[in-house]
Short mmCIF file of C-alpha atoms in Angstrom, two decimals:
data_model
loop_
_atom_site.label_atom_id
_atom_site.label_comp_id
_atom_site.label_asym_id
_atom_site.label_seq_id
_atom_site.Cartn_x
_atom_site.Cartn_y
_atom_site.Cartn_z
CA UNK L 139 17.74 -3.54 -21.31
CA UNK L 140 16.35 -0.49 -19.60
CA UNK L 141 17.31 3.00 -20.84
CA UNK L 142 20.12 4.53 -18.88
CA UNK L 143 20.72 8.24 -18.02
CA UNK L 144 24.46 8.72 -19.09
CA UNK L 145 26.67 11.71 -18.81
CA UNK L 146 29.56 12.13 -21.25
CA UNK L 147 32.44 14.39 -20.08
CA UNK L 148 34.98 15.09 -22.80
CA UNK L 149 36.47 18.44 -24.14
CA UNK L 150 36.93 16.83 -27.60
CA UNK L 151 33.43 17.79 -29.04
CA UNK L 152 33.68 15.35 -31.95
CA UNK L 153 34.58 12.49 -29.64
CA UNK L 154 31.86 13.50 -27.15
CA UNK L 155 29.19 13.72 -29.77
CA UNK L 156 30.22 10.49 -31.50
CA UNK L 157 29.85 8.59 -28.23
CA UNK L 158 26.56 10.33 -27.44
CA UNK L 159 25.18 9.33 -30.95
CA UNK L 160 26.00 5.77 -30.31
CA UNK L 161 24.43 5.74 -26.83
CA UNK L 162 21.35 7.43 -28.21
CA UNK L 163 20.99 4.75 -30.98
CA UNK L 164 21.21 2.15 -28.22
CA UNK L 165 18.18 3.83 -26.56
CA UNK L 166 19.91 5.71 -23.72
CA UNK L 167 19.40 9.28 -22.58
CA UNK L 168 22.64 11.27 -22.83
CA UNK L 169 23.87 14.65 -21.61
CA UNK L 170 27.28 16.04 -22.52
CA UNK L 171 29.65 18.27 -20.55
CA UNK L 172 32.89 19.68 -21.97
CA UNK L 173 34.70 20.52 -18.64
CA UNK L 174 35.07 18.85 -15.39
CA UNK L 175 33.69 21.84 -13.56
CA UNK L 176 30.53 21.62 -15.59
CA UNK L 177 30.13 17.87 -14.90
CA UNK L 178 30.36 18.45 -11.03
CA UNK L 179 27.63 21.11 -11.32
CA UNK L 180 25.46 18.73 -13.31
CA UNK L 181 25.97 15.75 -10.95
CA UNK L 182 25.19 17.88 -7.98
CA UNK L 183 21.57 18.26 -9.21
CA UNK L 184 21.02 15.10 -11.10
CA UNK L 185 21.69 11.34 -10.92
CA UNK L 186 23.10 9.32 -13.79
CA UNK L 187 23.30 5.63 -14.11
CA UNK L 188 26.81 6.04 -15.62
CA UNK L 189 29.30 8.81 -16.45
CA UNK L 190 32.07 8.49 -19.03
CA UNK L 191 34.91 10.95 -18.02
CA UNK L 192 37.89 11.79 -20.10
CA UNK L 193 41.10 12.05 -18.03
CA UNK L 194 42.51 15.06 -19.98
CA UNK L 195 40.21 17.99 -19.39
CA UNK L 196 40.84 21.72 -19.23
CA UNK L 197 40.90 23.17 -15.66
CA UNK L 198 40.18 20.23 -13.31
CA UNK L 199 41.36 17.01 -15.02
CA UNK L 200 39.14 14.01 -15.12
CA UNK L 201 40.57 12.28 -12.01
CA UNK L 202 40.29 15.51 -9.96
CA UNK L 203 36.68 15.92 -11.14
CA UNK L 204 35.88 12.26 -10.40
CA UNK L 205 37.39 12.53 -6.84
CA UNK L 206 35.30 15.66 -6.14
CA UNK L 207 32.11 13.88 -7.55
CA UNK L 208 32.75 10.95 -5.35
CA UNK L 209 32.78 13.24 -2.09
CA UNK L 210 29.36 14.61 -3.13
CA UNK L 211 27.75 11.28 -4.49
CA UNK L 212 29.84 8.26 -3.42
CA UNK L 213 27.57 5.91 -5.38
CA UNK L 214 28.24 7.48 -8.67
CA UNK L 215 29.48 5.16 -11.35
CA UNK L 216 32.25 6.58 -13.57
CA UNK L 217 34.19 5.00 -16.42
CA UNK L 218 37.50 6.92 -17.11
CA UNK L 219 38.51 7.34 -20.79
CA UNK L 220 41.98 8.25 -21.94
CA UNK L 221 44.01 8.43 -25.24
CA UNK L 222 47.23 9.09 -23.29
CA UNK L 223 49.66 7.25 -20.96
CA UNK L 224 48.52 8.49 -17.55
CA UNK L 225 48.76 5.33 -15.57
CA UNK L 226 49.33 7.12 -12.24
CA UNK L 227 46.14 9.13 -12.67
CA UNK L 228 44.24 6.14 -13.69
CA UNK L 229 45.51 4.03 -10.83
CA UNK L 230 44.38 6.78 -8.45
CA UNK L 231 40.91 6.83 -10.02
CA UNK L 232 40.51 3.06 -9.86
CA UNK L 233 41.69 2.99 -6.17
CA UNK L 234 38.99 5.49 -5.43
CA UNK L 235 36.15 3.53 -6.95
CA UNK L 236 36.23 4.22 -10.73
CA UNK L 237 34.07 1.68 -12.40
CA UNK L 238 36.45 0.97 -15.34
CA UNK L 239 38.91 2.36 -17.78
CA UNK L 240 38.49 2.64 -21.54
CA UNK L 241 41.23 3.62 -23.99
CA UNK L 242 40.70 5.91 -26.99
CA UNK L 243 39.89 5.49 -29.73
CA UNK L 244 36.96 3.90 -28.15
CA UNK L 245 35.74 0.37 -29.31
CA UNK L 246 32.01 1.03 -29.15
CA UNK L 247 31.13 -2.67 -28.67
CA UNK L 248 33.23 -2.58 -25.52
CA UNK L 249 31.29 0.53 -24.41
CA UNK L 250 27.94 -1.10 -24.95
CA UNK L 251 29.08 -4.35 -23.40
CA UNK L 252 30.09 -2.46 -20.22
CA UNK L 253 26.79 -0.64 -20.04
CA UNK L 254 24.79 -3.83 -20.38
CA UNK L 255 26.34 -5.15 -17.22
CA UNK L 256 24.40 -2.42 -15.27
CA UNK L 257 20.90 -3.07 -13.77
CA UNK L 258 19.75 0.43 -13.24
CA UNK L 259 16.86 -0.49 -10.91
CA UNK L 260 17.13 1.66 -7.80
CA UNK L 261 16.11 -0.15 -4.66
CA UNK L 262 15.88 1.88 -1.41
CA UNK L 263 16.12 -0.05 1.95
CA UNK L 264 14.46 2.04 4.71
CA UNK L 265 15.32 0.36 7.97
CA UNK L 266 17.26 1.45 11.12
CA UNK L 267 18.74 -2.03 11.78
CA UNK L 268 22.41 -1.82 10.39
CA UNK L 269 22.80 -5.66 10.49
CA UNK L 270 19.56 -6.30 8.61
CA UNK L 271 20.36 -3.54 6.14
CA UNK L 272 23.83 -4.87 5.36
CA UNK L 273 22.70 -8.43 4.95
CA UNK L 274 19.86 -7.50 2.47
CA UNK L 275 22.20 -4.91 0.75
CA UNK L 276 24.86 -7.55 0.05
CA UNK L 277 22.24 -9.91 -1.44
CA UNK L 278 20.79 -7.23 -3.73
CA UNK L 279 24.18 -5.77 -4.84
CA UNK L 280 25.48 -9.32 -5.54
CA UNK L 281 22.41 -9.74 -7.80
CA UNK L 282 23.29 -6.59 -9.76
CA UNK L 283 20.89 -4.05 -8.20
CA UNK L 284 21.71 -0.36 -7.26
CA UNK L 285 20.94 -0.03 -3.63
CA UNK L 286 20.48 3.08 -1.42
CA UNK L 287 19.75 3.16 2.29
CA UNK L 288 17.65 5.40 4.59
CA UNK L 289 17.94 4.97 8.41
CA UNK L 290 14.54 6.61 9.27
CA UNK L 291 11.29 7.54 7.57
CA UNK L 292 12.06 11.15 6.97
CA UNK L 293 15.28 10.27 5.23
CA UNK L 294 13.42 7.64 3.09
CA UNK L 295 10.96 10.31 1.99
CA UNK L 296 13.84 12.63 0.91
CA UNK L 297 15.71 9.92 -0.89
CA UNK L 298 12.64 8.74 -2.81
CA UNK L 299 11.93 12.40 -3.89
CA UNK L 300 15.50 13.14 -4.99
CA UNK L 301 16.58 9.74 -6.59
CA UNK L 302 15.24 7.41 -9.17
CA UNK L 303 13.93 4.63 -6.89
CA UNK L 304 11.97 1.76 -8.62
CA UNK L 305 11.37 -0.34 -5.40
CA UNK L 306 11.13 0.61 -1.68
CA UNK L 307 11.84 -2.00 1.01
CA UNK L 308 10.22 -0.38 4.02
CA UNK L 309 10.40 -1.43 7.71
CA UNK L 310 7.47 -0.43 9.79
CA UNK L 311 9.31 0.36 13.04
CA UNK L 312 11.54 3.25 12.34
CA UNK L 313 12.50 6.48 14.27
CA UNK L 314 11.39 10.07 13.20
CA UNK L 315 8.60 8.75 10.86
CA UNK L 316 7.30 5.18 11.09
CA UNK L 317 6.71 2.99 8.01
CA UNK L 318 3.06 3.59 7.74
CA UNK L 319 3.44 7.40 7.88
CA UNK L 320 6.33 7.22 5.42
CA UNK L 321 4.29 5.26 2.92
CA UNK L 322 1.18 7.55 3.23
CA UNK L 323 3.35 10.72 2.95
CA UNK L 324 5.01 9.42 -0.21
CA UNK L 325 1.63 8.49 -1.73
CA UNK L 326 0.14 11.87 -0.81
CA UNK L 327 3.18 13.75 -2.48
CA UNK L 328 2.68 11.74 -5.71
CA UNK L 329 5.76 9.66 -5.10
CA UNK L 330 3.96 6.32 -4.60
CA UNK L 331 6.06 3.36 -5.81
CA UNK L 332 6.10 -0.40 -5.53
CA UNK L 333 6.78 -1.18 -1.83
CA UNK L 334 7.69 -4.26 0.08
CA UNK L 335 6.89 -4.06 3.78
CA UNK L 336 9.16 -5.84 6.29
CA UNK L 337 8.32 -6.25 9.98
CA UNK L 338 9.40 -8.27 12.94
CA UNK L 339 6.13 -7.54 14.75
CA UNK L 340 3.30 -8.62 12.47
CA UNK L 341 0.91 -9.28 15.36
CA UNK L 342 1.54 -5.95 17.13
CA UNK L 343 1.39 -4.04 13.84
CA UNK L 344 -1.71 -5.77 12.49
CA UNK L 345 -3.68 -2.59 12.23
CA UNK L 346 -0.95 -0.80 10.08
CA UNK L 347 -0.58 -3.90 8.00
CA UNK L 348 -4.32 -3.90 7.37
CA UNK L 349 -4.15 -0.19 6.23
CA UNK L 350 -1.21 -0.90 3.94
CA UNK L 351 -2.95 -3.94 2.37
CA UNK L 352 -5.77 -1.52 1.48
CA UNK L 353 -3.34 0.50 -0.50
CA UNK L 354 -2.19 -2.62 -2.41
CA UNK L 355 1.40 -2.64 -1.21
CA UNK L 356 3.51 -5.05 -3.23
CA UNK L 357 4.26 -7.58 -0.52
CA UNK L 358 4.72 -8.10 3.19
CA UNK L 359 7.70 -10.04 4.54
CA UNK L 360 8.12 -10.99 8.25
CA UNK L 361 11.57 -10.89 9.75
CA UNK L 362 13.57 -13.03 9.64
CA UNK L 363 12.88 -14.10 6.12
CA UNK L 364 14.75 -15.91 3.34
CA UNK L 365 16.45 -13.38 1.07
CA UNK L 366 15.32 -15.57 -1.80
CA UNK L 367 11.74 -14.44 -1.00
CA UNK L 368 12.83 -10.83 -1.36
CA UNK L 369 14.43 -11.44 -4.72
CA UNK L 370 11.35 -13.34 -5.81
CA UNK L 371 9.19 -10.37 -4.87
CA UNK L 372 11.52 -8.00 -6.84
CA UNK L 373 11.55 -10.29 -9.85
CA UNK L 374 7.81 -10.45 -9.82
CA UNK L 375 7.73 -6.64 -9.81
CA UNK L 376 10.01 -6.51 -12.93
CA UNK L 377 7.75 -8.94 -14.77
CA UNK L 378 4.70 -6.69 -13.92
CA UNK L 379 6.43 -3.72 -15.36
CA UNK L 380 7.53 -5.26 -18.62
#
């Protein structure tokens, strides 16, 4: 399994460090915060594949911190931890998208089992067609991938630069910055990454496709295409990287 970036939030230092040690031994990168306010600050600036959040924290409790984090970064995965009977708080957290609940003392095998369900591969879909985006997003998320979306080329550049993106699915016809310019800008800024080009206008965009082929883009799919072809392309990428 790939290494994950994990944030542990717990004011019990022994508990936080014990969990951190186990996660380190399993090969993950771990950061610890002892207060909800500190966790919020850290998560504003960094992305984590998973956050373990204790419910009982000084200042903002775990659920209050979680709800604030979700406003800033809705895609954040959080597992709530508790050694107390706080069912009302936990119910509120789960209703608002908490990824799971673990009860203290933690059974470490359950922690690791939960983490192994995660495929941390970040895939960015850059396309301004909401129907296409939703259809592809559903397929990818149902296959365990973490998916982000950009509605134009400029937004795609910003998302790649500020998130851990492993694969870019890039439409050629987009507002603000077209697909070719987006790809070239990312490459120029040192953020080149495996890219799958999608287009409904292969004939009209032959020149752009020729340019992109010269940069060895990962693949080119013509709309409409079978989602299985997209999954096959991503699977081939994974094989190349291992």
